Short mmCIF file of C-alpha atoms and ligand atoms in Angstrom, two decimals:
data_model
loop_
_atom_site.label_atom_id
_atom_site.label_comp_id
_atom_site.label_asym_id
_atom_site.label_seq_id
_atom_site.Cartn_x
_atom_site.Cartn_y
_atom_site.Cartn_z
CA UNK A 1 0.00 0.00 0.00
CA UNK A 2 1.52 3.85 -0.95
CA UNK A 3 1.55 5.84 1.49
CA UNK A 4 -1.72 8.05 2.10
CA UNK A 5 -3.98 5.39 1.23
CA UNK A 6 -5.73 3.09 3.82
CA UNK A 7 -6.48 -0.19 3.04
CA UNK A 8 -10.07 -1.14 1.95
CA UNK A 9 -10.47 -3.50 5.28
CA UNK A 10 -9.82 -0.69 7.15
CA UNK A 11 -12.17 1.82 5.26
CA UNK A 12 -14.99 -0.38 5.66
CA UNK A 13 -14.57 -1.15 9.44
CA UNK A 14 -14.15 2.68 9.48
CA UNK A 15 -17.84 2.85 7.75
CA UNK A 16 -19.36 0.42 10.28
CA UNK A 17 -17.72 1.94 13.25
CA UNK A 18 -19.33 5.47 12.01
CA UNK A 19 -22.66 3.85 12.14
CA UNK A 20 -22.29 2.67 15.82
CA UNK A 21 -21.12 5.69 16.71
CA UNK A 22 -23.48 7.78 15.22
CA UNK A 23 -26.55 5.42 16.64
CA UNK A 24 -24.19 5.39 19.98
CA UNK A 25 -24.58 1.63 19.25
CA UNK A 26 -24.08 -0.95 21.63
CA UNK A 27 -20.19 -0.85 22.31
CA UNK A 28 -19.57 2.99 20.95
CA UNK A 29 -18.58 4.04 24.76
CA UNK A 30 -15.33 1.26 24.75
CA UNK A 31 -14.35 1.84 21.22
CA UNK A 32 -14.30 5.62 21.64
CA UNK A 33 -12.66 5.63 24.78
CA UNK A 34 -10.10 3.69 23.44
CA UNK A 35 -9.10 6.20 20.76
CA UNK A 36 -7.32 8.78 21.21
CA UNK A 37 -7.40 12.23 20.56
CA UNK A 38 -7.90 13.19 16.49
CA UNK A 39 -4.18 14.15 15.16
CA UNK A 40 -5.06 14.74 11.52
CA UNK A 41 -5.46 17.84 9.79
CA UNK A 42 -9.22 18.99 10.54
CA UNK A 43 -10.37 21.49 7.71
CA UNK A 44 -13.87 23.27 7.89
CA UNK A 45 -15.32 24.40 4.39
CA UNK A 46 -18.66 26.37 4.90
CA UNK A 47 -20.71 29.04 3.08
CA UNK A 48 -23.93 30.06 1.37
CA UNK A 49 -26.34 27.21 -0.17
CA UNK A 50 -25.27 26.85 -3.90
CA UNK A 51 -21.98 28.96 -3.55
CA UNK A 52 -19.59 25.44 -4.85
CA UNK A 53 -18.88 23.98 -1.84
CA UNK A 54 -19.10 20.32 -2.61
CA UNK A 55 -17.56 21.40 -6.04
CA UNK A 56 -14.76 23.26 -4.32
CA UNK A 57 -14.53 20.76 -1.69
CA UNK A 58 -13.98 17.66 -4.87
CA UNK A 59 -11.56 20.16 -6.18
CA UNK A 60 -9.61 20.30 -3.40
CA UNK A 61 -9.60 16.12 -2.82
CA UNK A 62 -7.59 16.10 -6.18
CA UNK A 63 -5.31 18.37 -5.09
CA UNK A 64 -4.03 17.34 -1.61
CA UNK A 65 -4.17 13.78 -3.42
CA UNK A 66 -1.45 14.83 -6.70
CA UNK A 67 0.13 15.88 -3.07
CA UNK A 68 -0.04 12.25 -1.57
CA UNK A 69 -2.29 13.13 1.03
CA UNK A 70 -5.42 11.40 2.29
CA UNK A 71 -8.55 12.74 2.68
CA UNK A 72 -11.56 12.03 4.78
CA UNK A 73 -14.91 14.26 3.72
CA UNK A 74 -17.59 14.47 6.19
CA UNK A 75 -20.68 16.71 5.12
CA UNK A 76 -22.68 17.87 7.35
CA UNK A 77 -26.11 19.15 7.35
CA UNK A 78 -27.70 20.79 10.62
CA UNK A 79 -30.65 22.14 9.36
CA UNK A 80 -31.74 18.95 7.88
CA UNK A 81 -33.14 15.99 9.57
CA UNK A 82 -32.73 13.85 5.92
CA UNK A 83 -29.37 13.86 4.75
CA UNK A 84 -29.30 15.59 2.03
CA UNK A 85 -25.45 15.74 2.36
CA UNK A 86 -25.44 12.38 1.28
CA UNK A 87 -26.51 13.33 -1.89
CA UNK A 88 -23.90 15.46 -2.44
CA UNK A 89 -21.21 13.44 -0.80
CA UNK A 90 -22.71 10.50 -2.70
CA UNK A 91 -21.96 12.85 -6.29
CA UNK A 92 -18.44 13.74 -5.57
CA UNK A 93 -17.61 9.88 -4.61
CA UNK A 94 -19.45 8.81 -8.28
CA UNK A 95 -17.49 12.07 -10.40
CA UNK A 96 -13.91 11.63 -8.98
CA UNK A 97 -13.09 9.94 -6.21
CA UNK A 98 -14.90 6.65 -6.95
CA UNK A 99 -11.66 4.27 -6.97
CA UNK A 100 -9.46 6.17 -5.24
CA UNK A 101 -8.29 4.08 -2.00
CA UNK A 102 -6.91 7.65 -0.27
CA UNK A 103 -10.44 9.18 -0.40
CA UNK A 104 -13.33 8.36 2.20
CA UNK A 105 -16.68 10.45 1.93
CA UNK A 106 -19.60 9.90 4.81
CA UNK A 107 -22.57 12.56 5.34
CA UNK A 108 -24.31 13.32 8.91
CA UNK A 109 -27.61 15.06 9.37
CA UNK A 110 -28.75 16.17 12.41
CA UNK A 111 -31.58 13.98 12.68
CA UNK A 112 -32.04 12.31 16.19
CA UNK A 113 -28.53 12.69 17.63
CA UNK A 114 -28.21 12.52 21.47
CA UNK A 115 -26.00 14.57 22.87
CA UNK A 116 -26.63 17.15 19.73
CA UNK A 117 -24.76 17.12 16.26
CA UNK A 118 -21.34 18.79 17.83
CA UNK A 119 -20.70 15.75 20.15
CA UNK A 120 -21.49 13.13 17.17
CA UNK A 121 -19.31 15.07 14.83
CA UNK A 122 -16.31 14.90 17.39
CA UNK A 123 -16.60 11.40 18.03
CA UNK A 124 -16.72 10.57 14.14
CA UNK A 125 -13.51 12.84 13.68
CA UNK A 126 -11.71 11.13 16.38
CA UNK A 127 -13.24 7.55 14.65
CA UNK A 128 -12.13 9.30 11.22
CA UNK A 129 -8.65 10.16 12.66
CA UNK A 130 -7.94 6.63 14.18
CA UNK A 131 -8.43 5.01 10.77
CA UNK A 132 -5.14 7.20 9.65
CA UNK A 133 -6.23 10.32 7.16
CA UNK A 134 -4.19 13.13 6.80
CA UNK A 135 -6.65 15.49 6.24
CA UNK A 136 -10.34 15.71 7.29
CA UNK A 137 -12.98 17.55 5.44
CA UNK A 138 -16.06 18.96 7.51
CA UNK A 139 -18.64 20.56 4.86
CA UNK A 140 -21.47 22.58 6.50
CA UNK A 141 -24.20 23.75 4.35
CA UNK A 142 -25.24 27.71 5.23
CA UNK A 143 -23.68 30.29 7.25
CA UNK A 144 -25.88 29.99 10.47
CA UNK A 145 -25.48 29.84 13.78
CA UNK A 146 -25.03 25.99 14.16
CA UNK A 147 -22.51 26.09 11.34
CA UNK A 148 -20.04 28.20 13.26
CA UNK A 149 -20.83 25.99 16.07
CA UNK A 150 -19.10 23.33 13.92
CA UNK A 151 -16.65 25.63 11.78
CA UNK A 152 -15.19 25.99 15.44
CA UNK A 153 -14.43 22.19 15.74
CA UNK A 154 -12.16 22.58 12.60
CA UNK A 155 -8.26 23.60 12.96
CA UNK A 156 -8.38 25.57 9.66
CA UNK A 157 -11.80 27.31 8.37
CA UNK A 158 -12.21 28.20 4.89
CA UNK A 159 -15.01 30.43 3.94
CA UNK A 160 -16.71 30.25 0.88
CA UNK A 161 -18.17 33.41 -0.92
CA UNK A 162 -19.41 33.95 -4.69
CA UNK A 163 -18.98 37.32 -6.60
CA UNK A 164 -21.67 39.67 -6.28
CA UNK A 165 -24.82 39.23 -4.13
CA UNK A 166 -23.67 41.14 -1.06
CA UNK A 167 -21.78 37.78 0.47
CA UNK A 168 -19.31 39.93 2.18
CA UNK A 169 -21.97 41.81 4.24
CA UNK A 170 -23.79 38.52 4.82
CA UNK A 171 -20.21 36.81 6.29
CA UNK A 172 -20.62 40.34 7.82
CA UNK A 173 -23.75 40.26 10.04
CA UNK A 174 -23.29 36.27 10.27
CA UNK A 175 -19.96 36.31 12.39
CA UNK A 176 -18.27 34.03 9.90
CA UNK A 177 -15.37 37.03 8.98
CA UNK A 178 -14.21 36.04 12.84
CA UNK A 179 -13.88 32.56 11.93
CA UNK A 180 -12.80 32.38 8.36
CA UNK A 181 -9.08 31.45 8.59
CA UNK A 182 -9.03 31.24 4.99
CA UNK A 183 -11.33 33.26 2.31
CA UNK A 184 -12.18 31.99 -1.43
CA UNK A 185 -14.12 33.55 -3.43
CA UNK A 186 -15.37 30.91 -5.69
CA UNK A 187 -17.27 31.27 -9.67
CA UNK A 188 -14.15 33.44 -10.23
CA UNK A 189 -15.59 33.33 -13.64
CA UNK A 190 -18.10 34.99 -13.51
CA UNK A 191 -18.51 39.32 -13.48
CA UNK A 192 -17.75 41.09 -10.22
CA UNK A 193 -15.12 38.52 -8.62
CA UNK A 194 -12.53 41.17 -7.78
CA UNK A 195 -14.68 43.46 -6.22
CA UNK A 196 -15.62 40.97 -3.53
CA UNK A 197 -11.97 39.83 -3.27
CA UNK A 198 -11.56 43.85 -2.41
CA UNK A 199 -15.14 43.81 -0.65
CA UNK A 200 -14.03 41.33 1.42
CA UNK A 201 -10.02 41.91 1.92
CA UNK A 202 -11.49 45.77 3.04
CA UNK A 203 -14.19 43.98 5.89
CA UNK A 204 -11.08 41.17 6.71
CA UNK A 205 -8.52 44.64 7.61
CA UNK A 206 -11.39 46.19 9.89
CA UNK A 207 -12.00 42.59 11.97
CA UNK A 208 -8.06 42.23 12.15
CA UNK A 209 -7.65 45.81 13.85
CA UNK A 210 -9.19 44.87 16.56
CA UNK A 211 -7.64 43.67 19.82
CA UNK A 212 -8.14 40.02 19.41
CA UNK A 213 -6.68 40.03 16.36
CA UNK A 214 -4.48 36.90 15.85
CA UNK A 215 -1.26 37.47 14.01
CA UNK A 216 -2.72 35.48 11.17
CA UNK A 217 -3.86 37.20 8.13
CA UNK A 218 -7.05 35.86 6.32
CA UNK A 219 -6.08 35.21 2.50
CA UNK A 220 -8.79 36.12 0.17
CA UNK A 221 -8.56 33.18 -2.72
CA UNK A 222 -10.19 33.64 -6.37
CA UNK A 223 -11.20 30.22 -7.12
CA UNK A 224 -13.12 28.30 -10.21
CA UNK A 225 -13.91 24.61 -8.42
CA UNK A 226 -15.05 23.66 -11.95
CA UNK A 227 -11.91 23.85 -13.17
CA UNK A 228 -9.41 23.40 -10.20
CA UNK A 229 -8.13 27.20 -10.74
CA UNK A 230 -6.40 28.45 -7.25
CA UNK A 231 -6.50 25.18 -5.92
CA UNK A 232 -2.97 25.24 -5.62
CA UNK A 233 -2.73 28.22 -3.42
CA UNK A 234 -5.58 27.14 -1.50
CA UNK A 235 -3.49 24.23 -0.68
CA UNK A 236 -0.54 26.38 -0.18
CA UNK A 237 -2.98 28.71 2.50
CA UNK A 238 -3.99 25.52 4.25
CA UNK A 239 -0.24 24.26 4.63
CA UNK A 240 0.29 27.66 6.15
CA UNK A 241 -2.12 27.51 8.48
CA UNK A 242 -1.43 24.80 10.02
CA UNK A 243 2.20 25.26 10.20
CA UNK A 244 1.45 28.87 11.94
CA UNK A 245 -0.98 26.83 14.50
CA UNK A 246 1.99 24.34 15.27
CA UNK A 247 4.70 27.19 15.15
CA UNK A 248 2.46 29.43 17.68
CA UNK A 249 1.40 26.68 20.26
CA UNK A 250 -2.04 26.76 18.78
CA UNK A 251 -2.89 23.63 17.77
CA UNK A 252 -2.96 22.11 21.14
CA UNK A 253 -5.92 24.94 22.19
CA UNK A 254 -7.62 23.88 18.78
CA UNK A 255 -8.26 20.06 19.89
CA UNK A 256 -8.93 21.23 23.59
CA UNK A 257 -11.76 23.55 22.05
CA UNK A 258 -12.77 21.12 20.25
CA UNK A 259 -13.09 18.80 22.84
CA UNK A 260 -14.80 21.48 25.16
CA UNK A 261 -17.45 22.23 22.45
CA UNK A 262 -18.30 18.35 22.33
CA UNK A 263 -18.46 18.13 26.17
CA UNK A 264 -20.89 21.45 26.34
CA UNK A 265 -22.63 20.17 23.49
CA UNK A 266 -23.94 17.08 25.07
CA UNK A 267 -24.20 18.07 28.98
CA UNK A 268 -26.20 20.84 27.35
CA UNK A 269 -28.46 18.99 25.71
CA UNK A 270 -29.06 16.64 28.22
CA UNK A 271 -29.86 19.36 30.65
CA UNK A 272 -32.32 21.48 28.03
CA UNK A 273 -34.20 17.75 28.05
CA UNK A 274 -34.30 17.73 31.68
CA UNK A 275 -35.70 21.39 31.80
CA UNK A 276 -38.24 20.13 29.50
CA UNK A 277 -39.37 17.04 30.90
CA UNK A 278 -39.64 18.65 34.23
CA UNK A 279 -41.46 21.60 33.02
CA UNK A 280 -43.75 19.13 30.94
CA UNK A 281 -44.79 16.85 34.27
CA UNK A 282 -45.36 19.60 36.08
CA UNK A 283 -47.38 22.10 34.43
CA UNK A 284 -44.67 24.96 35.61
CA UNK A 285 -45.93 27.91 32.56
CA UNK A 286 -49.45 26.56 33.35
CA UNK A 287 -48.67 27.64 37.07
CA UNK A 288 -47.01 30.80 36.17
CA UNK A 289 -49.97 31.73 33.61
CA UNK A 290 -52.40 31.47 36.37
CA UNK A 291 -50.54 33.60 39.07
CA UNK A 292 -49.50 30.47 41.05
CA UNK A 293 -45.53 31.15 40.46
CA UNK A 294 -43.47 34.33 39.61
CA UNK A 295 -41.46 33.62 35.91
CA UNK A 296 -38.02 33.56 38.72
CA UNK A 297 -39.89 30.86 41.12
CA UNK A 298 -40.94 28.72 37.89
CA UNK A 299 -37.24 28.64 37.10
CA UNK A 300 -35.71 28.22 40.36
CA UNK A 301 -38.12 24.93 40.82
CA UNK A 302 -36.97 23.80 37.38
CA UNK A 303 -33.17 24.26 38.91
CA UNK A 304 -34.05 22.70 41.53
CA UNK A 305 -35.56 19.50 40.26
CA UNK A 306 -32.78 18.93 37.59
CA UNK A 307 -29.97 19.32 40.64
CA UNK A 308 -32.59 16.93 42.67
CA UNK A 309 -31.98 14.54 39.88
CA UNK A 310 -35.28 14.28 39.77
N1 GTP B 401 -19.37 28.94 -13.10
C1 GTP B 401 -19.02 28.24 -12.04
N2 GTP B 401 -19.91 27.36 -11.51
C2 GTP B 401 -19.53 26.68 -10.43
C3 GTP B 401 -18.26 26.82 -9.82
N3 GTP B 401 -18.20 26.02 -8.74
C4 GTP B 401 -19.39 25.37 -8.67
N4 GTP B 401 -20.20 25.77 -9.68
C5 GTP B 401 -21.57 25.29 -9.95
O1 GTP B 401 -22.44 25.78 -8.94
C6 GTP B 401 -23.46 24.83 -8.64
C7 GTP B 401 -23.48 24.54 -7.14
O2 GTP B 401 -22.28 23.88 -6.79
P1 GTP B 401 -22.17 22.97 -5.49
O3 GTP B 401 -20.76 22.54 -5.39
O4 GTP B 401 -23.20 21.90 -5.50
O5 GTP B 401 -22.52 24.02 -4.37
P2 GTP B 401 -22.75 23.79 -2.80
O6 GTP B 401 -22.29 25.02 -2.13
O7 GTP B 401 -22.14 22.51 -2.39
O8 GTP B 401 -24.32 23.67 -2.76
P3 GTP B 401 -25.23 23.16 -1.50
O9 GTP B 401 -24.59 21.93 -0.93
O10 GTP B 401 -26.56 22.92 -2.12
O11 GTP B 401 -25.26 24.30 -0.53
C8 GTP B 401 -23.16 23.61 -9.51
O12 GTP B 401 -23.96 23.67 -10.64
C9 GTP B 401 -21.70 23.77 -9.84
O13 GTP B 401 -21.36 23.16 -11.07
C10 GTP B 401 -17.35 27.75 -10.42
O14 GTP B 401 -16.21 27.96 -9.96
N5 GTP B 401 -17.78 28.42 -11.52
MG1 MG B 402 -22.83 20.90 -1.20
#
């Protein structure tokens, strides 16, 4: 076997372990806590419905693989309780990536997931990361909330805008400018492409002024994903990235964040089902409603309850 390929044996117990994990399957807990913490290269692509990210995202498999690298994809679609994703993910693996041993693809909706879609998507990574791939994809579809969520469990975030149609405001008001590490603006073939390069390089110098910023400056990358065009700088940009994490001591906060946002993820969610369930039994809004309860003691007894255990 060359190196940054993994064998077919291992790719399909990688498939089945996915499954348990994602089902939290009988056995998940052991074969979890027996990995250990993901080491590869975790990449976030996200942007606007329709903007070429599962084009860009195909684009960039052929690249890091002409640079011997292996790639794990895993798209990702919060808003949708039907994975749609696996369309998609199911199109690139027919075009391109069909034969190729150094390529694995696997989609995840949201639907059903204890513990919310943050904690499943870091136990798949570290599942992902165990099987040996360099490099692992996470595609988000939109620019929402629960899309940075998971932009934030990646080590490098690429942002994906088109030309024209106000994107850069829209990264704007959506807080994704704070969490872009790396900008492309994609359909570079198309009218208006350097303007949002400039729209967006102008926003980029007015988030970096501030206090917080990080020493790193956010590349803005024209890009045509039909065609492969800047998909060697992109790769470049990515290389960079990583190598400033490492060089700055930033890689180690990266997978404790990441950790932390699957640990608050979960806890979360099983306490917002515990506020519920208690609220539900007992009638606590009906109370309030009819004068029984102030809005503070209606909460306090819900506190109360879920630190009862009850
Ligand atoms: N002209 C042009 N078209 C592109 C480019 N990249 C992607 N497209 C086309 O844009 C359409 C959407 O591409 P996708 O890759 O599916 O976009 P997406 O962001 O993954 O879409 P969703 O997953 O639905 O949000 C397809 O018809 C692509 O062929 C590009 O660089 N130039
Ligand atoms: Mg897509």
């Amino acid at each position: 076997m060359k190196s940054g390929e993994v064998s077919g044996d291992k790719i399909r117990e990688l498939a089945q372990q996915i499954t348990l994990v994602e089902n939290s399957g009988t056995g998940s807990t052991q074969l979890l806590a027996s990995m250990p913490t993901p080491s590869a290269h975790i990449v976030g692509i996200t942007g606007p419905p329709g903007v070429g990210k599962s084009t860009s995202t195909s684009a960039l498999i052929t690249q890091l693989r002409s640079e011997g690298k292996s790639v794990a994809v895993l798209a990702v679609d919060p808003s949708s309780t039907f994975s749609k994703g696996a369309l998609l993910g199911d199109r690139i693996r027919m075009q391109d990536h069909a034969l190729d041993s150094g390529v694995f693809i696997r989609s995840l909706a949201s639907r059903g997931h204890l513990g919310g879609l943050t904690g499943t998507i870091y136990s798949v990574l570290k599942v992902i990361s165990a099987a040996g791939f360099d490099l692992i994809i996470i595609e988000t579809v939109g620019v929402g909330q629960s899309e940075i969520e998971i932009a934030k469990m990646a080590d490098t975030s690429i942002v994906i805008a088109a030309p024209g149609a106000g994107d850069g405001i829209q990264a704007a008001k959506a807080g994704i400018l704070e969490i872009a590490d790396i900008f492309t603006v994609n359909k570079s073939d198309r009218p208006g492409a350097d303007a949002t390069v400039r729209e967006l390089k102008g926003m980029l110098s007015m988030v970096s002024a501030a206090p917080s910023g990080s020493g790193w400056e956010t590349p803005v990358i024209p890009t045509i994903a039909t065609d492969g065009s800047g998909f060697v700088e992109l790769c470049e940009s990515i290389s960079q990235h990583y190598a400033y994490l490492v060089d700055q001591g930033l890689l180690e906060q990266k997978r404790i964040g990441r950790i932390r946002e699957s640990l608050l993820a979960r806890t979360m969610n099983d306490l917002a089902l515990k506020a519920q369930e208690i609220e539900s039994q007992q009638d606590v809004a009906v109370h309030c409603a009819a004068g029984e309860l102030s809005e503070d003691q209606a909460c306090d007894l819900i506190r109360n309850a879920i630190k009862a255990g009850s």
